[in-house]
Every structure is written in structure tokens, then in C-alpha cells.
CSV table of C-alpha atoms and ligand atoms in Angstrom, one decimal:
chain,number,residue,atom,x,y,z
G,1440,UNK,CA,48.9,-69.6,-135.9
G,1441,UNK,CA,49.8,-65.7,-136.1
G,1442,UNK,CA,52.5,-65.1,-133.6
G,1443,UNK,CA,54.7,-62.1,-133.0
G,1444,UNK,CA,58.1,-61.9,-134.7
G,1445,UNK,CA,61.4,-62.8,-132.7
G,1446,UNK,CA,62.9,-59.2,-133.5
G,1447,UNK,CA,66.3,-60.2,-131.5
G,1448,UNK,CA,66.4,-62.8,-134.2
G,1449,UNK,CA,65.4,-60.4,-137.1
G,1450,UNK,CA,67.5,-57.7,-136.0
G,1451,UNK,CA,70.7,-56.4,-136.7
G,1452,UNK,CA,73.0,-55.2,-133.4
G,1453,UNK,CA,74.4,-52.5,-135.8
G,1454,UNK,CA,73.1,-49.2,-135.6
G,1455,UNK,CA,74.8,-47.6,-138.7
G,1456,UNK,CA,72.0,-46.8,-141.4
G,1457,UNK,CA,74.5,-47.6,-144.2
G,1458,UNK,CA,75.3,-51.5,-143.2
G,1459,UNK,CA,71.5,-51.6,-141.7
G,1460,UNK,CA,71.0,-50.6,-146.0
G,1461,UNK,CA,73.6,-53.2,-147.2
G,1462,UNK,CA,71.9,-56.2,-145.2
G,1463,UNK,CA,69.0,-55.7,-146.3
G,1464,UNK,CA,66.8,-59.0,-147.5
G,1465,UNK,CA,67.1,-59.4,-151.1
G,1466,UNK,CA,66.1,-63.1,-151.8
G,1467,UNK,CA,62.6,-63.9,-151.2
G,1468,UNK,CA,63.2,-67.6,-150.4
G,1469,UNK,CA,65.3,-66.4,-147.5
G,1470,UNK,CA,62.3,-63.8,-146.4
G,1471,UNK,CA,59.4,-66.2,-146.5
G,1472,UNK,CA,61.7,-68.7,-144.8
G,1473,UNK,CA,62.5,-65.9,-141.5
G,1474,UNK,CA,58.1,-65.6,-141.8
G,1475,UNK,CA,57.9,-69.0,-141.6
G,1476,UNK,CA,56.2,-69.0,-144.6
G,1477,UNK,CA,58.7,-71.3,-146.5
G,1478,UNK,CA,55.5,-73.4,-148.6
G,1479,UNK,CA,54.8,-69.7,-150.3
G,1480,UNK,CA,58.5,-70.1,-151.7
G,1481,UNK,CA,57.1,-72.3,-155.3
G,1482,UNK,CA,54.5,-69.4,-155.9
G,1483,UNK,CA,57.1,-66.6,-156.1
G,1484,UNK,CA,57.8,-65.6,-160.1
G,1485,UNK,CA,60.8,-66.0,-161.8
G,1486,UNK,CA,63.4,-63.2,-161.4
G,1487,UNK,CA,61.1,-61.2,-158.8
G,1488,UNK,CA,59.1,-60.3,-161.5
G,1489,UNK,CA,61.6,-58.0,-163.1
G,1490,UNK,CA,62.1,-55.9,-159.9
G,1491,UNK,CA,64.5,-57.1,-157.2
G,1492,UNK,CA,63.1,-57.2,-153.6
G,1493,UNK,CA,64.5,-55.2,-151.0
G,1494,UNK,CA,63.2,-55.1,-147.4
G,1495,UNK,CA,65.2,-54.0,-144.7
G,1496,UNK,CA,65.5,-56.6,-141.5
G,1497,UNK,CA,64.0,-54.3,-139.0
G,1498,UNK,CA,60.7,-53.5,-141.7
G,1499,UNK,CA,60.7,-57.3,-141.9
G,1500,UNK,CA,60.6,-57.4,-137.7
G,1501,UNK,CA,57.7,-55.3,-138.1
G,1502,UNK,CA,55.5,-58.2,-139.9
G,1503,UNK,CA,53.8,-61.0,-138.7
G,1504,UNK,CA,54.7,-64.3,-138.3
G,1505,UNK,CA,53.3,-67.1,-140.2
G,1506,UNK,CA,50.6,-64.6,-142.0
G,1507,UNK,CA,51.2,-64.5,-145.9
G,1508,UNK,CA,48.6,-61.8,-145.8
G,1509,UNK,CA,50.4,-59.6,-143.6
G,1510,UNK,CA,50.0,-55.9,-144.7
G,1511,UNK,CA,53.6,-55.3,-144.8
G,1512,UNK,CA,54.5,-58.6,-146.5
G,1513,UNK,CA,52.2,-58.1,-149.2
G,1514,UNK,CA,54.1,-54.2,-149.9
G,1515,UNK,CA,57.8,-55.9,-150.9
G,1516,UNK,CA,57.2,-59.9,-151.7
G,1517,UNK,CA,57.0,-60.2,-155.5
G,1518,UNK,CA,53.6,-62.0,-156.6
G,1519,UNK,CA,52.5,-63.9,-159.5
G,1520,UNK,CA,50.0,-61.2,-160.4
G,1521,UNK,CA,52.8,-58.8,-161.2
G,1522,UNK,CA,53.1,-60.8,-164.8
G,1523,UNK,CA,49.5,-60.3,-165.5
G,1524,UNK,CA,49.2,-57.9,-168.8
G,1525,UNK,CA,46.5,-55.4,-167.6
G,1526,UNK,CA,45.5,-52.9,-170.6
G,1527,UNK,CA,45.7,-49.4,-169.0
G,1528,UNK,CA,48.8,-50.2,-166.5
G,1529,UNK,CA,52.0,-49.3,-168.5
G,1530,UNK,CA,55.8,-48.9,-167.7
G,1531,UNK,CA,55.7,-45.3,-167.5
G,1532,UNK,CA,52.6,-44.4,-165.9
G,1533,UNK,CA,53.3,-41.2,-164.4
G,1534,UNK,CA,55.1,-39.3,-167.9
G,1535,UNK,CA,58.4,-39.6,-169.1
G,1536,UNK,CA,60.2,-40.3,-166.2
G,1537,UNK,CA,63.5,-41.2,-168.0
G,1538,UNK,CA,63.5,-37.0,-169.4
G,1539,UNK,CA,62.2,-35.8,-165.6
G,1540,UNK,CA,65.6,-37.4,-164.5
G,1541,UNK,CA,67.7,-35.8,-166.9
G,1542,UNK,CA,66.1,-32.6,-165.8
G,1543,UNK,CA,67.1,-33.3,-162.0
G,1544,UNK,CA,64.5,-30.7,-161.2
G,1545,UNK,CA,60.5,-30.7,-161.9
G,1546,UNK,CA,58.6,-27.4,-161.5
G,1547,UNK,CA,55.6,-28.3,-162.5
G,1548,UNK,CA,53.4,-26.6,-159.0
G,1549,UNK,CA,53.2,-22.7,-158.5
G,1550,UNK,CA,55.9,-22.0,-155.4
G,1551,UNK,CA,58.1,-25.8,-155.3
G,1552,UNK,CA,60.2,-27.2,-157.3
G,1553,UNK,CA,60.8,-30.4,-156.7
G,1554,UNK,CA,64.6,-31.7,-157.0
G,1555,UNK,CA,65.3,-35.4,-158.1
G,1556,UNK,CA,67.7,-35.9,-155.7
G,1557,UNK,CA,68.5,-39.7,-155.3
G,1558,UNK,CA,67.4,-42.5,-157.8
G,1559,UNK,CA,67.7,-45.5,-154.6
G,1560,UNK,CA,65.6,-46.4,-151.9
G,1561,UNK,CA,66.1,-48.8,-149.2
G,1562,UNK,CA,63.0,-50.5,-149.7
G,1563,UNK,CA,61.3,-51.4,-153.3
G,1564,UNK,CA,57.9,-51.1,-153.1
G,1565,UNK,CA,56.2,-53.6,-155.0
G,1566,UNK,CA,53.2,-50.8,-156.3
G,1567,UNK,CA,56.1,-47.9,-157.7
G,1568,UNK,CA,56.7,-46.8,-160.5
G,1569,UNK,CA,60.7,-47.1,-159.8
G,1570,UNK,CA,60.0,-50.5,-160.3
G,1571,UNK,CA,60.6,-50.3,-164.2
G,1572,UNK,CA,63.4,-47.3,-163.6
G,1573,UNK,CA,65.7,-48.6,-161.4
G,1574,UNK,CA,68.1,-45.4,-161.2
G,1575,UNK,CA,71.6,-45.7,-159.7
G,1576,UNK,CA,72.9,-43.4,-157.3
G,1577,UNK,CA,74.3,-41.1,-160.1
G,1578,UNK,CA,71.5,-38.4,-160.0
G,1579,UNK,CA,73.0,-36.8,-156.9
G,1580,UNK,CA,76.1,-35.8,-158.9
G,1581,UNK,CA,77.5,-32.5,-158.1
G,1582,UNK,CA,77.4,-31.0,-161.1
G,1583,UNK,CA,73.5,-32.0,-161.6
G,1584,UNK,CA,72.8,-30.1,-158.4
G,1585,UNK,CA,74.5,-26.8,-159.5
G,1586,UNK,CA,72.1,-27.1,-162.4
G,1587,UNK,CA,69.0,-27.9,-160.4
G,1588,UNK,CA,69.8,-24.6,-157.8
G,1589,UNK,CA,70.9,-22.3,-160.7
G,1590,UNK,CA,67.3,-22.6,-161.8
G,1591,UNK,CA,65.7,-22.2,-158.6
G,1592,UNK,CA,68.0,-19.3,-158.1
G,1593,UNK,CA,66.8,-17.4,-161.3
G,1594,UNK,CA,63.1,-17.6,-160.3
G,1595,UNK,CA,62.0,-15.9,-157.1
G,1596,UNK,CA,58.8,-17.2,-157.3
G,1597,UNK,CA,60.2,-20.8,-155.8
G,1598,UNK,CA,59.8,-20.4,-152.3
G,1599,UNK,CA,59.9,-24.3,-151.6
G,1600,UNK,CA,62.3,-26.5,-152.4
G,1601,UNK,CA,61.2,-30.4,-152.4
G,1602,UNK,CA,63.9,-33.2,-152.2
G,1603,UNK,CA,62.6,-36.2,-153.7
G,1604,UNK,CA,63.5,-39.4,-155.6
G,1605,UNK,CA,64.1,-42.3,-155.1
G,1606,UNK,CA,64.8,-41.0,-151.8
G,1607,UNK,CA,67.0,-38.2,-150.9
G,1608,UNK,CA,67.9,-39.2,-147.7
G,1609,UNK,CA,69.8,-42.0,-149.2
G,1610,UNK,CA,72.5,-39.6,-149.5
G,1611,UNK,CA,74.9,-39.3,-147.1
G,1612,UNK,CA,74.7,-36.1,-144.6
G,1613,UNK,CA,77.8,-34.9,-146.6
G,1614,UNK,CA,75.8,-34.6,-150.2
G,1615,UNK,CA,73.0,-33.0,-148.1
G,1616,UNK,CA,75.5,-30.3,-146.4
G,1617,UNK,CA,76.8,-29.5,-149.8
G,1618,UNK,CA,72.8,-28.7,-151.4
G,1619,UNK,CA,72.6,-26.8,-148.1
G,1620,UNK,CA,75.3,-24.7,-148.6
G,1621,UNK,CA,73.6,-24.0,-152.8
G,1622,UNK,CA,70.6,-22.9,-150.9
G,1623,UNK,CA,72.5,-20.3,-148.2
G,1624,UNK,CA,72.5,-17.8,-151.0
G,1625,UNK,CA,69.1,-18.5,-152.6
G,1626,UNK,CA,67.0,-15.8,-150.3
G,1627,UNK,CA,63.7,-16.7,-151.5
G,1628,UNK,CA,63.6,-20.0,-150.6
G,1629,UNK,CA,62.5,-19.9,-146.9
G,1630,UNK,CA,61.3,-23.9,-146.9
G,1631,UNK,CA,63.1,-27.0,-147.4
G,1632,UNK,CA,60.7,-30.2,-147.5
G,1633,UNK,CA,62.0,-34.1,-147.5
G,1634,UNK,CA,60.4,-36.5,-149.4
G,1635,UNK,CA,61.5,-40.1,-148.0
G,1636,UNK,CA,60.3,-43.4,-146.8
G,1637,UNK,CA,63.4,-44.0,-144.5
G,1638,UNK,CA,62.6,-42.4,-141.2
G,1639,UNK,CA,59.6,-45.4,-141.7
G,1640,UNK,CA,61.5,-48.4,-143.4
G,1641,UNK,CA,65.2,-47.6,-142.0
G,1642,UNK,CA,64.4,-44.7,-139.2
G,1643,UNK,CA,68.2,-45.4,-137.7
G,1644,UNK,CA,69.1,-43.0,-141.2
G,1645,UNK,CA,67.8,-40.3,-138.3
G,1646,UNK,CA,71.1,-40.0,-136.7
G,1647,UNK,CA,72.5,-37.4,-135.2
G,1648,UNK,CA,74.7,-36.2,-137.9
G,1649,UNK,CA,71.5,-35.8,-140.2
G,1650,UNK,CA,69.5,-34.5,-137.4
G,1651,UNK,CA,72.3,-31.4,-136.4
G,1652,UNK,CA,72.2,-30.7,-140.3
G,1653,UNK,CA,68.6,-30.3,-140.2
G,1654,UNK,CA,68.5,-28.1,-137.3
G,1655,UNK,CA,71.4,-25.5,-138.3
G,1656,UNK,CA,69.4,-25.4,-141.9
G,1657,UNK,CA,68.1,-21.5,-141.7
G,1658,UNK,CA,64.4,-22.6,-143.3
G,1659,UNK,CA,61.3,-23.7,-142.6
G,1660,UNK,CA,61.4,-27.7,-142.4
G,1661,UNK,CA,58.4,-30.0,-143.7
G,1662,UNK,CA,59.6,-34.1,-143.5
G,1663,UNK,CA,57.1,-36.0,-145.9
G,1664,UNK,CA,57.2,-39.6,-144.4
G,1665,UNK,CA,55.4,-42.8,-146.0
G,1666,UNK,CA,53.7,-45.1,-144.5
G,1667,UNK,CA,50.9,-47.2,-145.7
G,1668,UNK,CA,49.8,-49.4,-142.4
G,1669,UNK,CA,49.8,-49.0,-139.0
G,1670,UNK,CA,51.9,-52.0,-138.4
G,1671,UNK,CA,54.9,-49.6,-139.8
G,1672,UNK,CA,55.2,-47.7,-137.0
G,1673,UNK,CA,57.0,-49.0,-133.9
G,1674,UNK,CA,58.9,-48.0,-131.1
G,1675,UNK,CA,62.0,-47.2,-133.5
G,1676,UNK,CA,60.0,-45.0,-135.5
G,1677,UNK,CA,58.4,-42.8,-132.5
G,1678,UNK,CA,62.2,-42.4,-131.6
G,1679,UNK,CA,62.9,-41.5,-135.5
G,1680,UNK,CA,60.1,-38.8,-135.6
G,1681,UNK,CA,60.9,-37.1,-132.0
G,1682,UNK,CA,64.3,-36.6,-133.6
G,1683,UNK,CA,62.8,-34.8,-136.2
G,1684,UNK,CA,60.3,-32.8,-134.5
G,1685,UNK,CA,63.0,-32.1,-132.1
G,1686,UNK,CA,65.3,-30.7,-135.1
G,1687,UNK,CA,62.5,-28.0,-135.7
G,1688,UNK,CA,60.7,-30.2,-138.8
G,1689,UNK,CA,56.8,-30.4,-139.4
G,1690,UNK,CA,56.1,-34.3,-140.0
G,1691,UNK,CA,52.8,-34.8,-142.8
G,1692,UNK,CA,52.5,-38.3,-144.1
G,1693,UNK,CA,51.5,-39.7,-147.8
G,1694,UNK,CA,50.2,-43.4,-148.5
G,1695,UNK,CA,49.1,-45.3,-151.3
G,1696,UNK,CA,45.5,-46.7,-150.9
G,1697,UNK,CA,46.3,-50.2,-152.1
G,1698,UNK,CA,44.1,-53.2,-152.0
G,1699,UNK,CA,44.4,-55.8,-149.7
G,1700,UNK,CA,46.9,-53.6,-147.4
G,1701,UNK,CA,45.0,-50.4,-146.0
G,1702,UNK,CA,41.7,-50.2,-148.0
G,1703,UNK,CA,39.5,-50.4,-145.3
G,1704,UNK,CA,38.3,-47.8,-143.2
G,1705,UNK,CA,39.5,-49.5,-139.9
G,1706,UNK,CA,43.1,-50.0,-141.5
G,1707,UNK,CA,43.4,-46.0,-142.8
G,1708,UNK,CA,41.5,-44.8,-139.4
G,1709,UNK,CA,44.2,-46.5,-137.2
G,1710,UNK,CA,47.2,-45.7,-139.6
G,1711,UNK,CA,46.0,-41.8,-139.2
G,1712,UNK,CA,45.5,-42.4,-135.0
G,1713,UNK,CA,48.9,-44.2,-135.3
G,1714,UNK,CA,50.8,-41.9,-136.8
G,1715,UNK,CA,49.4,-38.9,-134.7
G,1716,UNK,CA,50.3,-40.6,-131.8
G,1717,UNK,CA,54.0,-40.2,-133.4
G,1718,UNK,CA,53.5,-36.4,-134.2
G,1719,UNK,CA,52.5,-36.8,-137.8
G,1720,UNK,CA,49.2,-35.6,-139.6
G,1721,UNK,CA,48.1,-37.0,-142.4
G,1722,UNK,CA,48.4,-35.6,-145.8
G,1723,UNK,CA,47.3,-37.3,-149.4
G,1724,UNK,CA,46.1,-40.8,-149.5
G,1725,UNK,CA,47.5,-41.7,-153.2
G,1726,UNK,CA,45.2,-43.6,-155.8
G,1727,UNK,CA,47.7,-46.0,-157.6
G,1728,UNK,CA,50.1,-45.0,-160.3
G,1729,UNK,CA,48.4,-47.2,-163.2
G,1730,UNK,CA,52.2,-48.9,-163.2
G,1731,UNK,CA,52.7,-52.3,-165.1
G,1732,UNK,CA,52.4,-55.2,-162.3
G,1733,UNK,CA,50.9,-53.2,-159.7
G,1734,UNK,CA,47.5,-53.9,-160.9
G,1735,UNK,CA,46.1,-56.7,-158.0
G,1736,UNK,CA,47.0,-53.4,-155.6
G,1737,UNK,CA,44.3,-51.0,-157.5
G,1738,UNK,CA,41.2,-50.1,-155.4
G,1739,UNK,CA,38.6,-48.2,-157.9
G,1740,UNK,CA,37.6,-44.9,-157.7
G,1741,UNK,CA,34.1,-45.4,-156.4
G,1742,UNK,CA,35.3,-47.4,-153.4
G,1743,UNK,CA,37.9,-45.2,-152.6
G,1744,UNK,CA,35.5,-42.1,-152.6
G,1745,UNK,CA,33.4,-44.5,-150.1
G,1746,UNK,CA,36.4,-45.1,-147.7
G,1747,UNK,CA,36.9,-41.6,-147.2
G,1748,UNK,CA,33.2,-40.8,-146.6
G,1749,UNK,CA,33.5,-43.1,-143.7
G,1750,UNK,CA,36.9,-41.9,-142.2
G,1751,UNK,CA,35.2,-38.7,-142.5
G,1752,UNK,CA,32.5,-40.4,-140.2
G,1753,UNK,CA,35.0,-41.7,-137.6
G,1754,UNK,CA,37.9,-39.5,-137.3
G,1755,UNK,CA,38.6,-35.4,-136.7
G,1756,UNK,CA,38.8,-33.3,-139.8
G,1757,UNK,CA,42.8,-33.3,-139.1
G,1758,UNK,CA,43.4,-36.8,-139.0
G,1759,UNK,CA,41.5,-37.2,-142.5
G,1760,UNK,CA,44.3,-37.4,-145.8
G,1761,UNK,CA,43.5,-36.0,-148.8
G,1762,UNK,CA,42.6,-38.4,-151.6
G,1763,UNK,CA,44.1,-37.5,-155.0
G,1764,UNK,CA,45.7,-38.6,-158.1
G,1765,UNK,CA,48.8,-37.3,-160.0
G,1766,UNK,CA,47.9,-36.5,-163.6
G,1767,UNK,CA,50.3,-35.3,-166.0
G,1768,UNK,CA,50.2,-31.9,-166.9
G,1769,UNK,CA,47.8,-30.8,-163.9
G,1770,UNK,CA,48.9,-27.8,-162.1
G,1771,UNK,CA,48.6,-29.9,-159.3
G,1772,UNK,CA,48.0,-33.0,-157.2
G,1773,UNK,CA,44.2,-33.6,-158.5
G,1774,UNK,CA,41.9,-34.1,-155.8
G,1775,UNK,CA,38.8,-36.9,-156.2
V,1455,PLP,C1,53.7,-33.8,-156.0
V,1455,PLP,C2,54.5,-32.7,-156.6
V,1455,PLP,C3,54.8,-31.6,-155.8
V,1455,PLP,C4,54.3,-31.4,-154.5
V,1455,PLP,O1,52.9,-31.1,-154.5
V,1455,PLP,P1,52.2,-30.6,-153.2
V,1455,PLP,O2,50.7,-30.6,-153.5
V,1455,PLP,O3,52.7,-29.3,-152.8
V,1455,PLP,O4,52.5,-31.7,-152.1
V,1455,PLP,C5,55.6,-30.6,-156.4
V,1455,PLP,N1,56.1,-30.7,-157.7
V,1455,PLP,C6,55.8,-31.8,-158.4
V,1455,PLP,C7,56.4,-31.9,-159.8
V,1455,PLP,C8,55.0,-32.9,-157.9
V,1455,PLP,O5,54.8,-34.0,-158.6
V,1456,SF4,S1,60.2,-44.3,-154.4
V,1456,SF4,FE1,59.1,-44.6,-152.5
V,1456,SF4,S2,57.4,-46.0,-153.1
V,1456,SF4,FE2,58.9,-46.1,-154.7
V,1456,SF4,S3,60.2,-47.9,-154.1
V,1456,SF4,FE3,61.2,-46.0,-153.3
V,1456,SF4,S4,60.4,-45.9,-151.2
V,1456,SF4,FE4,59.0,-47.3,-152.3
């Protein structure tokens, strides 16, 4: 039977993001055991499959007992299928990542530049392609960020900056204060959009601290959140996002259609009605990077074209993502 989680159980009483990040689950034994799902525990593969797990506890809270199914589950638990040599899904499916890195800033897109700020995330997402570059923390280095904004800096036609990763908000408010002050004397960058999964997978990182940063910053704000399922959202994440919004930033969302979470029209019409409700429109709907091991996620083209012909049929215009693919060398996201 499918019962709700005991969250006092699964939660932590601390509210500071960074020890909410340090106990996070990292043995899947000990997560299938909290799920009650202890009999899945011979079917897991040997070393996580190369890529360690890493679920927050309140994430976990958010999924259902007792269902090895569960949408969120099926995002972070290591599978069998993830040893499966599939010919077309490589280690580097999206371009030389290791070289992007070295770079600390891609400008790739007409206006943004996108700056590599953080190589960790809180969660590891069993479909990413981080999952076969697991950076350190070393990329926000100082000296790297003087780099990135010197080149912004010498090209006026960057008007956006993007902080992606990793995650960027797996810095600490201080590293972000610091790229804040680089940007003060950058005049034609009027926008300043965040990349990051946290304000869904670990939304106490939305503390005040970060929150007073974000509202003192003198540009336009755009927070890119991540969600793939409704089940994501919960009361703490409403709270996270009315932080936001209340700091002056526009919340969009990007998901990754991915088989047997959200690729049905039911599951991506309530994730977009869900996440409205929290003050965030939709914005892409990813098909998979073709990533080594993430090949049981991969919904094909044809049936993704289909989904969105019915979402079109069920929800407003606005509440619709955009479905796309990222394709090396494209000028930009490519749409299907
Ligand atoms: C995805 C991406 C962006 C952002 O693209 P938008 O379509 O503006 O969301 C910018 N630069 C790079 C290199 C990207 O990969
Ligand atoms: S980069 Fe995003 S999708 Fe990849 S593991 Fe980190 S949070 Fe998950």
C-alpha cells in the first residue's frame, strides 16, 4: 500500500542550507530502507553505477512511501539500466564539457553569456550529464571569475549574464556578493539570471542572506528553477518562491521530459498548473541529453511532439513549455 511519508521522521530540525547539504542521503540501501522499499536493495548496481547518489532528506520527504515507481525516486536511485551500452548515448553528450569548464564562461547565444559558476549540486540527477564530470567546488575560484567578467566587460553586446553549473547557488552568499560587486561596473549588463535546482531540492538555500543580496542587486532578475514533477513542489517550496518573487525576481521553470517520470500529458499538465500556483511559468521542456546511462529515461521525438499537441489541447498558451533540444554549435536552444 502507497502511504504518505512520515516527514517528522524524514526531516531534519536544522534550518541551515549548508548542514541540510551535508546530510544529505548518499547510500541507497539506507534510502530504499526510509521508502520502505528495503527488497529493491539486491537490484541496485555496483558502485551506483559510477555516479554517487545524492538526495537531500526533505526531496526524499517529498516521495511516496512504499512506491518504487515514485516519480521522484526514479530521478536519484541508481538502476541497473544505467550499465546498458546504448550506441548513440556517450560520456560527453552535450560537447566538450571538460574545455567549457576551463573557459568558466560560454557565449555561445546573441545577448548572454552564460558563466560556469559552480561544478556541485545538492542533488545528482540520475539523467545529467554531470554524471560523468563530477566537478569539485574549484570553478568558483576568484581568479576564474575575474576572467569570466573581463570578457563580458569588453563586449557591450552581453546584456545578460547567466549563472549556471553545477549550480551556482551552491556558493555561499559571500562568493555571490563578490561576482556582484564584478558586475556594479559592467553598465551593459542590465539582467542577472540564476540557473539552479536548489530553491526545488533544498529551497531553505532561500534564506534571508541570499534573498537581501538579490534584492539590493541593481538588475533585472530571472530565477530559472527545475523541476520535473509536480510532487516537487510542496509547502517549503511555495515559501522558497514567494521569497524570490518577493526579492524582485521573475520565476520560469525548465524540465527534462523523461520516461517513466513526467511523459504524460496529465503529469506535465499538472507540473505546469503546479508550479503556477507557486508563481512560476513554464519555460523549455528538455529532450534528454543522449548521456551514457540515462538511456531507460529517453522518450522519442515523435511522442514527445504528441505530448505537447495535447498540453496544447488542455492548458492556456502560458502554461505550455517550450520543447527543444541543445545541439552543439546551434545559435540557440533548437526548438522541435
Ligand atoms: C542554454 C544556454 C543559454 C540560455 O539560452 P536561452 O534560450 O536564453 O534560455 C545561453 N548560453 C548557453 C551557452 C546555453 O547553453
Ligand atoms: S546540473 Fe542540474 S540536472 Fe545535473 S545533477 Fe545538477 S541539479 Fe541535477
Amino acid at each position: 500500500m502507497i502511504t504518505a511519508s512520515p516527514v517528522t521522521r524524514l526531516s531534519s530540525p536544522s534550518t541551515d542550507w549548508r548542514e541540510l547539504w551535508r546530510h544529505a542521503i548518499t547510500n541507497a540501501t539506507e534510502l530504499l530502507e526510509m521508502l520502505g522499499l528495503d527488497d529493491l536493495a539486491d537490484r541496485l548496481p555496483p558502485a551506483d553505477a559510477g555516479f554517487a547518489l545524492r538526495v537531500p532528506r526533505g526531496f526524499v520527504a517529498r516521495m511516496r512511501h512504499g512506491d518504487p515507481r515514485d516519480p521522484l525516486l526514479l530521478q536519484v536511485l541508481p538502476q541497473l539500466a544505467e550499465l546498458d551500452e546504448v550506441p548513440g548515448f556517450v560520456a560527453d553528450a552535450v560537447g566538450d564539457m571538460a574545455s567549457r569548464e576551463a573557459r568558466g564562461v560560454l557565449h555561445k547565444y546573441q545577448g548572454r553569456a552564460l558563466l560556469i559558476a559552480s561544478g556541485s549540486c545538492a542533488i545528482n540527477c540520475r539523467y545529467c550529464f554531470r554524471r560523468h564530470f563530477p566537478y569539485g567546488d574549484e570553478m568558483a575560484a576568484a581568479g576564474q571569475w575575474r576572467q569570466a567578467l573581463a570578457h563580458v566587460r569588453q563586449d557591450p553586446s552581453i546584456n545578460e549574464l547567466i549563472l549556471s553549473g553545477g549550480d551556482p547557488l551552491a556558493l555561499s552568499t559571500g562568493k555571490l556578493e563578490e561576482l556582484g560587486r564584478g558586475l556594479a561596473d559592467i553598465p551593459h549588463v542590465t539582467r542577472l539570471r540564476i540557473h539552479s535546482r536548489l530553491p526545488v531540492v533544498l529551497p531553505e538555500r532561500i534564506d534571508a542572506a541570499f534573498t537581501d543580496w538579490l534584492a539590493a542587486l541593481p538588475l533585472q532578475k530571472v530565477v530559472v528553477l527545475h523541476a520535473n514533477h509536480t510532487n516537487e513542489f510542496d509547502v517549503s517550496v511555495d515559501a522558497a518562491c514567494a521569497r524570490l518573487r518577493e526579492a524582485g525576481a521573475t520565476l520560469l521553470n525548465q524540465s527534462v521530459l523523461l520516461r517513466g517520470v513526467n511523459d504524460e500529458a496529465g503529469a506535465l499538465a499538472a507540473l505546469s498548473e503546479r508550479m503556477f500556483a507557486a508563481g512560476v511559468l513554464p519555460y523549455y521542456l528538455h529532450q534528454l541529453d543522449r548521456v551514457q546511462g540515462a538511456a531507460h529515461f529517453e522518450v522519442d521525438d515523435a511522442r514527445a511532439l504528441a505530448l505537447m499537441e495535447q498540453l496544447r489541447g488542455r492548458l492556456p498558451g502560458y502554461l505550455v513549455p517550450k520543447l527543444v533540444r541543445e545541439v552543439g554549435g546551434d545559435p540557440s536552444k533548437r526548438p522541435l
